[in-house]
Amino acid sequence: MSTTKSQTAALAVDKTQPQRVLLVGASGVLGQAVQRHLGERHEILTAGRESGQYRVDLRSEASVEALLRELGPLDAVISTAGGLHFGPLTRMTAAQFDSGLQDKLLGQVRLALAAQHVLRDGGSITLTAGILSREPIPMGSNASAVNAALEAFALAAAIELPRGLRINVVSPTVLTESLPKYGAFMAGMESAPAARVALAYQRSVEGGLTGRTFSVV
């Protein structure tokens, strides 16, 4: 199989060298851990709906595209953002279910679709799913569907991205720091500290794999 000049250049990129990384969702527990960890080696640009250096609403295609036009070119784009709907299936409405689709699923998909055009050769996209894609809980059907869809999207997108671009998903268990808020819903599930989950983002940004879901349990 022949390799184009741009593909060769992309594969030759040393990803351990300082990169220019956009992190969306840096104000959350996980986002803060990712920023601390990757910030030791890379330039981190933070963005969020209400916090961070830059403002972006992942529910708006125009907002996402405007941010990336302003900040590009980039070496990596990471999302640790996205809201979901939790509630009993017997009383769930289509509108409630759609809220998770528009926010965490399509929000991150919008980011990935726009990011591919501003990433340098060999750049990476890292999205965030979660354990409920494989370990469902009561009142979590929206989260399970959204997380599973994100994993499938990355798997499929990886075979089409040009120029050596890569895309992966990090899928963590419940964070230890979030147990006071979510522990009752995640009965019997072992938690992971945010600092350990952040290692998976380093693996995605600095490694060579693509189309993968990095599960952290």
PDB file of N, CA and C in Angstrom, residues 89-194:
ATOM      1  N   LEU A  89     -37.237   5.411  32.885  1.00  0.00           N
ATOM      2  CA  LEU A  89     -37.667   5.193  31.507  1.00  0.00           C
ATOM      3  C   LEU A  89     -39.179   5.335  31.364  1.00  0.00           C
ATOM      4  N   THR A  90     -39.920   4.919  32.379  1.00  0.00           N
ATOM      5  CA  THR A  90     -41.381   4.928  32.295  1.00  0.00           C
ATOM      6  C   THR A  90     -41.967   6.328  32.221  1.00  0.00           C
ATOM      7  N   ARG A  91     -41.179   7.348  32.604  1.00  0.00           N
ATOM      8  CA  ARG A  91     -41.680   8.722  32.540  1.00  0.00           C
ATOM      9  C   ARG A  91     -40.845   9.605  31.610  1.00  0.00           C
ATOM     10  N   MET A  92     -39.916   8.990  30.907  1.00  0.00           N
ATOM     11  CA  MET A  92     -39.032   9.760  30.042  1.00  0.00           C
ATOM     12  C   MET A  92     -39.746  10.176  28.765  1.00  0.00           C
ATOM     13  N   THR A  93     -39.534  11.426  28.353  1.00  0.00           N
ATOM     14  CA  THR A  93     -40.074  11.911  27.095  1.00  0.00           C
ATOM     15  C   THR A  93     -38.993  11.926  26.030  1.00  0.00           C
ATOM     16  N   ALA A  94     -39.423  11.996  24.794  1.00  0.00           N
ATOM     17  CA  ALA A  94     -38.460  12.061  23.697  1.00  0.00           C
ATOM     18  C   ALA A  94     -37.617  13.328  23.797  1.00  0.00           C
ATOM     19  N   ALA A  95     -38.235  14.409  24.260  1.00  0.00           N
ATOM     20  CA  ALA A  95     -37.498  15.662  24.406  1.00  0.00           C
ATOM     21  C   ALA A  95     -36.400  15.533  25.460  1.00  0.00           C
ATOM     22  N   GLN A  96     -36.691  14.850  26.562  1.00  0.00           N
ATOM     23  CA  GLN A  96     -35.679  14.639  27.591  1.00  0.00           C
ATOM     24  C   GLN A  96     -34.538  13.782  27.057  1.00  0.00           C
ATOM     25  N   PHE A  97     -34.886  12.727  26.333  1.00  0.00           N
ATOM     26  CA  PHE A  97     -33.859  11.873  25.747  1.00  0.00           C
ATOM     27  C   PHE A  97     -33.013  12.661  24.753  1.00  0.00           C
ATOM     28  N   ASP A  98     -33.665  13.523  23.989  1.00  0.00           N
ATOM     29  CA  ASP A  98     -32.958  14.314  22.978  1.00  0.00           C
ATOM     30  C   ASP A  98     -31.972  15.287  23.603  1.00  0.00           C
ATOM     31  N   SER A  99     -32.230  15.709  24.844  1.00  0.00           N
ATOM     32  CA  SER A  99     -31.313  16.660  25.481  1.00  0.00           C
ATOM     33  C   SER A  99     -29.907  16.072  25.590  1.00  0.00           C
ATOM     34  N   GLY A 100     -29.807  14.798  25.910  1.00  0.00           N
ATOM     35  CA  GLY A 100     -28.504  14.150  25.965  1.00  0.00           C
ATOM     36  C   GLY A 100     -27.891  13.955  24.591  1.00  0.00           C
ATOM     37  N   LEU A 101     -28.742  13.697  23.602  1.00  0.00           N
ATOM     38  CA  LEU A 101     -28.239  13.549  22.236  1.00  0.00           C
ATOM     39  C   LEU A 101     -27.643  14.857  21.740  1.00  0.00           C
ATOM     40  N   GLN A 102     -28.340  15.963  21.983  1.00  0.00           N
ATOM     41  CA  GLN A 102     -27.883  17.257  21.502  1.00  0.00           C
ATOM     42  C   GLN A 102     -26.637  17.742  22.231  1.00  0.00           C
ATOM     43  N   ASP A 103     -26.536  17.403  23.513  1.00  0.00           N
ATOM     44  CA  ASP A 103     -25.438  17.931  24.326  1.00  0.00           C
ATOM     45  C   ASP A 103     -24.205  17.028  24.257  1.00  0.00           C
ATOM     46  N   LYS A 104     -24.229  15.912  24.940  1.00  0.00           N
ATOM     47  CA  LYS A 104     -23.009  15.098  25.029  1.00  0.00           C
ATOM     48  C   LYS A 104     -22.679  14.368  23.730  1.00  0.00           C
ATOM     49  N   LEU A 105     -23.694  13.865  23.021  1.00  0.00           N
ATOM     50  CA  LEU A 105     -23.405  13.121  21.789  1.00  0.00           C
ATOM     51  C   LEU A 105     -23.111  14.063  20.623  1.00  0.00           C
ATOM     52  N   LEU A 106     -24.115  14.790  20.156  1.00  0.00           N
ATOM     53  CA  LEU A 106     -23.904  15.649  19.003  1.00  0.00           C
ATOM     54  C   LEU A 106     -22.965  16.796  19.314  1.00  0.00           C
ATOM     55  N   GLY A 107     -22.922  17.240  20.572  1.00  0.00           N
ATOM     56  CA  GLY A 107     -21.972  18.281  20.939  1.00  0.00           C
ATOM     57  C   GLY A 107     -20.543  17.851  20.660  1.00  0.00           C
ATOM     58  N   GLN A 108     -20.197  16.642  21.075  1.00  0.00           N
ATOM     59  CA  GLN A 108     -18.839  16.158  20.843  1.00  0.00           C
ATOM     60  C   GLN A 108     -18.610  15.791  19.383  1.00  0.00           C
ATOM     61  N   VAL A 109     -19.656  15.295  18.720  1.00  0.00           N
ATOM     62  CA  VAL A 109     -19.541  15.015  17.290  1.00  0.00           C
ATOM     63  C   VAL A 109     -19.320  16.316  16.515  1.00  0.00           C
ATOM     64  N   ARG A 110     -20.069  17.365  16.864  1.00  0.00           N
ATOM     65  CA  ARG A 110     -19.853  18.674  16.217  1.00  0.00           C
ATOM     66  C   ARG A 110     -18.396  19.121  16.379  1.00  0.00           C
ATOM     67  N   LEU A 111     -17.882  18.941  17.582  1.00  0.00           N
ATOM     68  CA  LEU A 111     -16.499  19.346  17.848  1.00  0.00           C
ATOM     69  C   LEU A 111     -15.529  18.552  16.989  1.00  0.00           C
ATOM     70  N   ALA A 112     -15.741  17.254  16.889  1.00  0.00           N
ATOM     71  CA  ALA A 112     -14.843  16.406  16.102  1.00  0.00           C
ATOM     72  C   ALA A 112     -14.919  16.745  14.616  1.00  0.00           C
ATOM     73  N   LEU A 113     -16.118  16.963  14.112  1.00  0.00           N
ATOM     74  CA  LEU A 113     -16.274  17.265  12.689  1.00  0.00           C
ATOM     75  C   LEU A 113     -15.579  18.572  12.323  1.00  0.00           C
ATOM     76  N   ALA A 114     -15.678  19.564  13.195  1.00  0.00           N
ATOM     77  CA  ALA A 114     -15.019  20.842  12.927  1.00  0.00           C
ATOM     78  C   ALA A 114     -13.516  20.758  13.175  1.00  0.00           C
ATOM     79  N   ALA A 115     -13.111  19.987  14.178  1.00  0.00           N
ATOM     80  CA  ALA A 115     -11.695  19.910  14.544  1.00  0.00           C
ATOM     81  C   ALA A 115     -10.835  19.331  13.442  1.00  0.00           C
ATOM     82  N   GLN A 116     -11.373  18.395  12.667  1.00  0.00           N
ATOM     83  CA  GLN A 116     -10.560  17.757  11.630  1.00  0.00           C
ATOM     84  C   GLN A 116      -9.994  18.765  10.629  1.00  0.00           C
ATOM     85  N   HIS A 117     -10.642  19.908  10.512  1.00  0.00           N
ATOM     86  CA  HIS A 117     -10.214  20.903   9.525  1.00  0.00           C
ATOM     87  C   HIS A 117      -9.177  21.886  10.063  1.00  0.00           C
ATOM     88  N   VAL A 118      -8.938  21.886  11.368  1.00  0.00           N
ATOM     89  CA  VAL A 118      -7.961  22.821  11.943  1.00  0.00           C
ATOM     90  C   VAL A 118      -6.791  22.095  12.611  1.00  0.00           C
ATOM     91  N   LEU A 119      -6.818  20.776  12.610  1.00  0.00           N
ATOM     92  CA  LEU A 119      -5.719  20.024  13.201  1.00  0.00           C
ATOM     93  C   LEU A 119      -4.559  19.903  12.219  1.00  0.00           C
ATOM     94  N   ARG A 120      -3.360  20.014  12.752  1.00  0.00           N
ATOM     95  CA  ARG A 120      -2.173  19.780  11.942  1.00  0.00           C
ATOM     96  C   ARG A 120      -2.069  18.286  11.607  1.00  0.00           C
ATOM     97  N   ASP A 121      -1.283  17.956  10.592  1.00  0.00           N
ATOM     98  CA  ASP A 121      -1.058  16.554  10.232  1.00  0.00           C
ATOM     99  C   ASP A 121      -0.643  15.759  11.471  1.00  0.00           C
ATOM    100  N   GLY A 122      -1.235  14.597  11.641  1.00  0.00           N
ATOM    101  CA  GLY A 122      -0.904  13.751  12.777  1.00  0.00           C
ATOM    102  C   GLY A 122      -1.598  14.144  14.058  1.00  0.00           C
ATOM    103  N   GLY A 123      -2.514  15.132  14.002  1.00  0.00           N
ATOM    104  CA  GLY A 123      -3.213  15.581  15.205  1.00  0.00           C
ATOM    105  C   GLY A 123      -4.236  14.572  15.698  1.00  0.00           C
ATOM    106  N   SER A 124      -4.801  14.871  16.865  1.00  0.00           N
ATOM    107  CA  SER A 124      -5.716  13.903  17.487  1.00  0.00           C
ATOM    108  C   SER A 124      -6.960  14.573  18.050  1.00  0.00           C
ATOM    109  N   ILE A 125      -8.021  13.786  18.113  1.00  0.00           N
ATOM    110  CA  ILE A 125      -9.286  14.165  18.731  1.00  0.00           C
ATOM    111  C   ILE A 125      -9.578  13.132  19.813  1.00  0.00           C
ATOM    112  N   THR A 126      -9.913  13.600  21.014  1.00  0.00           N
ATOM    113  CA  THR A 126     -10.256  12.687  22.109  1.00  0.00           C
ATOM    114  C   THR A 126     -11.590  13.104  22.701  1.00  0.00           C
ATOM    115  N   LEU A 127     -12.554  12.205  22.660  1.00  0.00           N
ATOM    116  CA  LEU A 127     -13.889  12.438  23.195  1.00  0.00           C
ATOM    117  C   LEU A 127     -14.067  11.659  24.486  1.00  0.00           C
ATOM    118  N   THR A 128     -15.139  11.950  25.208  1.00  0.00           N
ATOM    119  CA  THR A 128     -15.378  11.285  26.491  1.00  0.00           C
ATOM    120  C   THR A 128     -16.745  10.613  26.506  1.00  0.00           C
ATOM    121  N   ALA A 129     -16.736   9.321  26.817  1.00  0.00           N
ATOM    122  CA  ALA A 129     -17.969   8.547  26.985  1.00  0.00           C
ATOM    123  C   ALA A 129     -18.084   8.169  28.457  1.00  0.00           C
ATOM    124  N   GLY A 130     -18.312   6.888  28.762  1.00  0.00           N
ATOM    125  CA  GLY A 130     -18.414   6.478  30.153  1.00  0.00           C
ATOM    126  C   GLY A 130     -18.835   5.027  30.289  1.00  0.00           C
ATOM    127  N   ILE A 131     -18.691   4.512  31.482  1.00  0.00           N
ATOM    128  CA  ILE A 131     -18.894   3.093  31.756  1.00  0.00           C
ATOM    129  C   ILE A 131     -20.314   2.619  31.469  1.00  0.00           C
ATOM    130  N   LEU A 132     -21.289   3.528  31.462  1.00  0.00           N
ATOM    131  CA  LEU A 132     -22.675   3.103  31.280  1.00  0.00           C
ATOM    132  C   LEU A 132     -22.961   2.576  29.884  1.00  0.00           C
ATOM    133  N   SER A 133     -22.025   2.727  28.961  1.00  0.00           N
ATOM    134  CA  SER A 133     -22.199   2.105  27.641  1.00  0.00           C
ATOM    135  C   SER A 133     -22.156   0.590  27.737  1.00  0.00           C
ATOM    136  N   ARG A 134     -21.487   0.075  28.749  1.00  0.00           N
ATOM    137  CA  ARG A 134     -21.342  -1.376  28.909  1.00  0.00           C
ATOM    138  C   ARG A 134     -21.876  -1.882  30.242  1.00  0.00           C
ATOM    139  N   GLU A 135     -22.143  -0.997  31.172  1.00  0.00           N
ATOM    140  CA  GLU A 135     -22.675  -1.373  32.484  1.00  0.00           C
ATOM    141  C   GLU A 135     -23.867  -0.472  32.809  1.00  0.00           C
ATOM    142  N   PRO A 136     -25.046  -0.765  32.233  1.00  0.00           N
ATOM    143  CA  PRO A 136     -26.202   0.124  32.428  1.00  0.00           C
ATOM    144  C   PRO A 136     -26.704   0.108  33.866  1.00  0.00           C
ATOM    145  N   ILE A 137     -27.342   1.223  34.228  1.00  0.00           N
ATOM    146  CA  ILE A 137     -27.927   1.369  35.552  1.00  0.00           C
ATOM    147  C   ILE A 137     -29.366   1.858  35.400  1.00  0.00           C
ATOM    148  N   PRO A 138     -30.209   1.662  36.415  1.00  0.00           N
ATOM    149  CA  PRO A 138     -31.548   2.233  36.365  1.00  0.00           C
ATOM    150  C   PRO A 138     -31.477   3.754  36.195  1.00  0.00           C
ATOM    151  N   MET A 139     -32.362   4.287  35.398  1.00  0.00           N
ATOM    152  CA  MET A 139     -32.470   5.717  35.095  1.00  0.00           C
ATOM    153  C   MET A 139     -31.330   6.230  34.229  1.00  0.00           C
ATOM    154  N   GLY A 140     -30.554   5.316  33.642  1.00  0.00           N
ATOM    155  CA  GLY A 140     -29.398   5.732  32.851  1.00  0.00           C
ATOM    156  C   GLY A 140     -29.472   5.356  31.383  1.00  0.00           C
ATOM    157  N   SER A 141     -30.676   5.126  30.854  1.00  0.00           N
ATOM    158  CA  SER A 141     -30.767   4.676  29.461  1.00  0.00           C
ATOM    159  C   SER A 141     -30.232   5.716  28.479  1.00  0.00           C
ATOM    160  N   ASN A 142     -30.448   6.994  28.758  1.00  0.00           N
ATOM    161  CA  ASN A 142     -29.929   8.034  27.880  1.00  0.00           C
ATOM    162  C   ASN A 142     -28.410   8.033  27.877  1.00  0.00           C
ATOM    163  N   ALA A 143     -27.816   7.927  29.060  1.00  0.00           N
ATOM    164  CA  ALA A 143     -26.355   7.905  29.170  1.00  0.00           C
ATOM    165  C   ALA A 143     -25.765   6.688  28.471  1.00  0.00           C
ATOM    166  N   SER A 144     -26.402   5.532  28.620  1.00  0.00           N
ATOM    167  CA  SER A 144     -25.897   4.319  27.975  1.00  0.00           C
ATOM    168  C   SER A 144     -25.915   4.461  26.462  1.00  0.00           C
ATOM    169  N   ALA A 145     -27.006   4.999  25.927  1.00  0.00           N
ATOM    170  CA  ALA A 145     -27.129   5.152  24.480  1.00  0.00           C
ATOM    171  C   ALA A 145     -26.117   6.160  23.937  1.00  0.00           C
ATOM    172  N   VAL A 146     -25.984   7.283  24.617  1.00  0.00           N
ATOM    173  CA  VAL A 146     -25.059   8.331  24.171  1.00  0.00           C
ATOM    174  C   VAL A 146     -23.619   7.843  24.213  1.00  0.00           C
ATOM    175  N   ASN A 147     -23.224   7.213  25.313  1.00  0.00           N
ATOM    176  CA  ASN A 147     -21.848   6.745  25.446  1.00  0.00           C
ATOM    177  C   ASN A 147     -21.507   5.689  24.398  1.00  0.00           C
ATOM    178  N   ALA A 148     -22.434   4.770  24.155  1.00  0.00           N
ATOM    179  CA  ALA A 148     -22.196   3.733  23.151  1.00  0.00           C
ATOM    180  C   ALA A 148     -22.087   4.342  21.761  1.00  0.00           C
ATOM    181  N   ALA A 149     -22.905   5.347  21.484  1.00  0.00           N
ATOM    182  CA  ALA A 149     -22.862   5.995  20.172  1.00  0.00           C
ATOM    183  C   ALA A 149     -21.536   6.713  19.955  1.00  0.00           C
ATOM    184  N   LEU A 150     -21.007   7.351  20.993  1.00  0.00           N
ATOM    185  CA  LEU A 150     -19.719   8.022  20.867  1.00  0.00           C
ATOM    186  C   LEU A 150     -18.613   7.028  20.533  1.00  0.00           C
ATOM    187  N   GLU A 151     -18.634   5.878  21.169  1.00  0.00           N
ATOM    188  CA  GLU A 151     -17.622   4.864  20.899  1.00  0.00           C
ATOM    189  C   GLU A 151     -17.722   4.365  19.459  1.00  0.00           C
ATOM    190  N   ALA A 152     -18.946   4.156  18.970  1.00  0.00           N
ATOM    191  CA  ALA A 152     -19.136   3.693  17.602  1.00  0.00           C
ATOM    192  C   ALA A 152     -18.727   4.769  16.597  1.00  0.00           C
ATOM    193  N   PHE A 153     -19.023   6.016  16.919  1.00  0.00           N
ATOM    194  CA  PHE A 153     -18.645   7.111  16.029  1.00  0.00           C
ATOM    195  C   PHE A 153     -17.131   7.160  15.843  1.00  0.00           C
ATOM    196  N   ALA A 154     -16.383   7.080  16.934  1.00  0.00           N
ATOM    197  CA  ALA A 154     -14.923   7.137  16.834  1.00  0.00           C
ATOM    198  C   ALA A 154     -14.375   5.951  16.052  1.00  0.00           C
ATOM    199  N   LEU A 155     -14.946   4.783  16.263  1.00  0.00           N
ATOM    200  CA  LEU A 155     -14.503   3.581  15.555  1.00  0.00           C
ATOM    201  C   LEU A 155     -14.653   3.759  14.053  1.00  0.00           C
ATOM    202  N   ALA A 156     -15.795   4.336  13.642  1.00  0.00           N
ATOM    203  CA  ALA A 156     -16.044   4.523  12.216  1.00  0.00           C
ATOM    204  C   ALA A 156     -15.266   5.706  11.651  1.00  0.00           C
ATOM    205  N   ALA A 157     -15.204   6.810  12.413  1.00  0.00           N
ATOM    206  CA  ALA A 157     -14.522   8.008  11.919  1.00  0.00           C
ATOM    207  C   ALA A 157     -13.042   7.753  11.690  1.00  0.00           C
ATOM    208  N   ALA A 158     -12.460   6.866  12.482  1.00  0.00           N
ATOM    209  CA  ALA A 158     -11.016   6.619  12.395  1.00  0.00           C
ATOM    210  C   ALA A 158     -10.584   6.117  11.028  1.00  0.00           C
ATOM    211  N   ILE A 159     -11.469   5.422  10.324  1.00  0.00           N
ATOM    212  CA  ILE A 159     -11.066   4.862   9.030  1.00  0.00           C
ATOM    213  C   ILE A 159     -11.178   5.886   7.902  1.00  0.00           C
ATOM    214  N   GLU A 160     -11.743   7.058   8.202  1.00  0.00           N
ATOM    215  CA  GLU A 160     -11.902   8.077   7.164  1.00  0.00           C
ATOM    216  C   GLU A 160     -11.045   9.318   7.367  1.00  0.00           C
ATOM    217  N   LEU A 161     -10.570   9.554   8.558  1.00  0.00           N
ATOM    218  CA  LEU A 161      -9.814  10.775   8.812  1.00  0.00           C
ATOM    219  C   LEU A 161      -8.532  10.796   7.975  1.00  0.00           C
ATOM    220  N   PRO A 162      -8.242  11.922   7.335  1.00  0.00           N
ATOM    221  CA  PRO A 162      -7.053  12.019   6.476  1.00  0.00           C
ATOM    222  C   PRO A 162      -5.828  12.488   7.253  1.00  0.00           C
ATOM    223  N   ARG A 163      -4.711  12.567   6.572  1.00  0.00           N
ATOM    224  CA  ARG A 163      -3.487  13.229   7.046  1.00  0.00           C
ATOM    225  C   ARG A 163      -2.943  12.670   8.352  1.00  0.00           C
ATOM    226  N   GLY A 164      -3.213  11.407   8.619  1.00  0.00           N
ATOM    227  CA  GLY A 164      -2.710  10.821   9.855  1.00  0.00           C
ATOM    228  C   GLY A 164      -3.443  11.269  11.093  1.00  0.00           C
ATOM    229  N   LEU A 165      -4.591  11.935  10.935  1.00  0.00           N
ATOM    230  CA  LEU A 165      -5.376  12.351  12.097  1.00  0.00           C
ATOM    231  C   LEU A 165      -5.930  11.128  12.815  1.00  0.00           C
ATOM    232  N   ARG A 166      -6.047  11.240  14.139  1.00  0.00           N
ATOM    233  CA  ARG A 166      -6.539  10.133  14.943  1.00  0.00           C
ATOM    234  C   ARG A 166      -7.710  10.585  15.805  1.00  0.00           C
ATOM    235  N   ILE A 167      -8.571   9.633  16.166  1.00  0.00           N
ATOM    236  CA  ILE A 167      -9.685   9.918  17.068  1.00  0.00           C
ATOM    237  C   ILE A 167      -9.873   8.741  18.016  1.00  0.00           C
ATOM    238  N   ASN A 168     -10.024   9.034  19.292  1.00  0.00           N
ATOM    239  CA  ASN A 168     -10.249   8.016  20.322  1.00  0.00           C
ATOM    240  C   ASN A 168     -11.285   8.518  21.321  1.00  0.00           C
ATOM    241  N   VAL A 169     -11.749   7.599  22.136  1.00  0.00           N
ATOM    242  CA  VAL A 169     -12.708   7.904  23.202  1.00  0.00           C
ATOM    243  C   VAL A 169     -12.150   7.388  24.518  1.00  0.00           C
ATOM    244  N   VAL A 170     -12.268   8.183  25.562  1.00  0.00           N
ATOM    245  CA  VAL A 170     -11.961   7.725  26.917  1.00  0.00           C
ATOM    246  C   VAL A 170     -13.285   7.415  27.604  1.00  0.00           C
ATOM    247  N   SER A 171     -13.373   6.224  28.195  1.00  0.00           N
ATOM    248  CA  SER A 171     -14.622   5.775  28.817  1.00  0.00           C
ATOM    249  C   SER A 171     -14.348   5.360  30.265  1.00  0.00           C
ATOM    250  N   PRO A 172     -14.462   6.304  31.187  1.00  0.00           N
ATOM    251  CA  PRO A 172     -14.111   6.001  32.579  1.00  0.00           C
ATOM    252  C   PRO A 172     -15.287   5.485  33.403  1.00  0.00           C
ATOM    253  N   THR A 173     -14.956   4.791  34.475  1.00  0.00           N
ATOM    254  CA  THR A 173     -15.940   4.468  35.496  1.00  0.00           C
ATOM    255  C   THR A 173     -16.250   5.744  36.281  1.00  0.00           C
ATOM    256  N   VAL A 174     -17.080   5.640  37.281  1.00  0.00           N
ATOM    257  CA  VAL A 174     -17.399   6.814  38.094  1.00  0.00           C
ATOM    258  C   VAL A 174     -16.125   7.329  38.767  1.00  0.00           C
ATOM    259  N   LEU A 175     -15.953   8.638  38.770  1.00  0.00           N
ATOM    260  CA  LEU A 175     -14.777   9.227  39.394  1.00  0.00           C
ATOM    261  C   LEU A 175     -14.880   9.144  40.912  1.00  0.00           C
ATOM    262  N   THR A 176     -13.770   8.871  41.564  1.00  0.00           N
ATOM    263  CA  THR A 176     -13.753   8.819  43.027  1.00  0.00           C
ATOM    264  C   THR A 176     -14.229  10.137  43.614  1.00  0.00           C
ATOM    265  N   GLU A 177     -13.817  11.242  42.997  1.00  0.00           N
ATOM    266  CA  GLU A 177     -14.207  12.561  43.487  1.00  0.00           C
ATOM    267  C   GLU A 177     -15.702  12.826  43.341  1.00  0.00           C
ATOM    268  N   SER A 178     -16.367  12.060  42.466  1.00  0.00           N
ATOM    269  CA  SER A 178     -17.797  12.268  42.221  1.00  0.00           C
ATOM    270  C   SER A 178     -18.694  11.301  42.978  1.00  0.00           C
ATOM    271  N   LEU A 179     -18.100  10.449  43.801  1.00  0.00           N
ATOM    272  CA  LEU A 179     -18.906   9.470  44.532  1.00  0.00           C
ATOM    273  C   LEU A 179     -19.968  10.105  45.427  1.00  0.00           C
ATOM    274  N   PRO A 180     -19.677  11.227  46.113  1.00  0.00           N
ATOM    275  CA  PRO A 180     -20.735  11.829  46.930  1.00  0.00           C
ATOM    276  C   PRO A 180     -21.980  12.191  46.125  1.00  0.00           C
ATOM    277  N   LYS A 181     -21.812  12.510  44.861  1.00  0.00           N
ATOM    278  CA  LYS A 181     -22.942  12.913  44.021  1.00  0.00           C
ATOM    279  C   LYS A 181     -23.560  11.742  43.277  1.00  0.00           C
ATOM    280  N   TYR A 182     -22.726  10.821  42.784  1.00  0.00           N
ATOM    281  CA  TYR A 182     -23.223   9.763  41.913  1.00  0.00           C
ATOM    282  C   TYR A 182     -23.099   8.356  42.489  1.00  0.00           C
ATOM    283  N   GLY A 183     -22.430   8.215  43.612  1.00  0.00           N
ATOM    284  CA  GLY A 183     -22.162   6.893  44.153  1.00  0.00           C
ATOM    285  C   GLY A 183     -23.404   6.043  44.363  1.00  0.00           C
ATOM    286  N   ALA A 184     -24.496   6.663  44.798  1.00  0.00           N
ATOM    287  CA  ALA A 184     -25.718   5.906  45.064  1.00  0.00           C
ATOM    288  C   ALA A 184     -26.300   5.297  43.795  1.00  0.00           C
ATOM    289  N   PHE A 185     -26.031   5.903  42.656  1.00  0.00           N
ATOM    290  CA  PHE A 185     -26.558   5.396  41.388  1.00  0.00           C
ATOM    291  C   PHE A 185     -25.658   4.311  40.796  1.00  0.00           C
ATOM    292  N   MET A 186     -24.421   4.236  41.270  1.00  0.00           N
ATOM    293  CA  MET A 186     -23.427   3.325  40.682  1.00  0.00           C
ATOM    294  C   MET A 186     -23.080   2.227  41.676  1.00  0.00           C
ATOM    295  N   ALA A 187     -24.096   1.615  42.248  1.00  0.00           N
ATOM    296  CA  ALA A 187     -23.916   0.633  43.319  1.00  0.00           C
ATOM    297  C   ALA A 187     -22.964  -0.490  42.907  1.00  0.00           C
ATOM    298  N   GLY A 188     -21.937  -0.690  43.718  1.00  0.00           N
ATOM    299  CA  GLY A 188     -21.011  -1.793  43.506  1.00  0.00           C
ATOM    300  C   GLY A 188     -19.942  -1.544  42.462  1.00  0.00           C
ATOM    301  N   MET A 189     -19.954  -0.383  41.810  1.00  0.00           N
ATOM    302  CA  MET A 189     -18.947  -0.098  40.798  1.00  0.00           C
ATOM    303  C   MET A 189     -17.717   0.524  41.451  1.00  0.00           C
ATOM    304  N   GLU A 190     -16.572   0.018  41.104  1.00  0.00           N
ATOM    305  CA  GLU A 190     -15.329   0.558  41.639  1.00  0.00           C
ATOM    306  C   GLU A 190     -15.031   1.888  40.978  1.00  0.00           C
ATOM    307  N   SER A 191     -14.658   2.868  41.755  1.00  0.00           N
ATOM    308  CA  SER A 191     -14.369   4.194  41.217  1.00  0.00           C
ATOM    309  C   SER A 191     -12.897   4.305  40.810  1.00  0.00           C
ATOM    310  N   ALA A 192     -12.595   5.378  40.088  1.00  0.00           N
ATOM    311  CA  ALA A 192     -11.213   5.671  39.705  1.00  0.00           C
ATOM    312  C   ALA A 192     -10.951   7.151  39.958  1.00  0.00           C
ATOM    313  N   PRO A 193      -9.810   7.493  40.542  1.00  0.00           N
ATOM    314  CA  PRO A 193      -9.494   8.916  40.741  1.00  0.00           C
ATOM    315  C   PRO A 193      -9.296   9.614  39.409  1.00  0.00           C
ATOM    316  N   ALA A 194      -9.679  10.876  39.349  1.00  0.00           N
ATOM    317  CA  ALA A 194      -9.569  11.629  38.104  1.00  0.00           C
ATOM    318  C   ALA A 194      -8.143  11.666  37.578  1.00  0.00           C
TER     319      ALA A 194
END
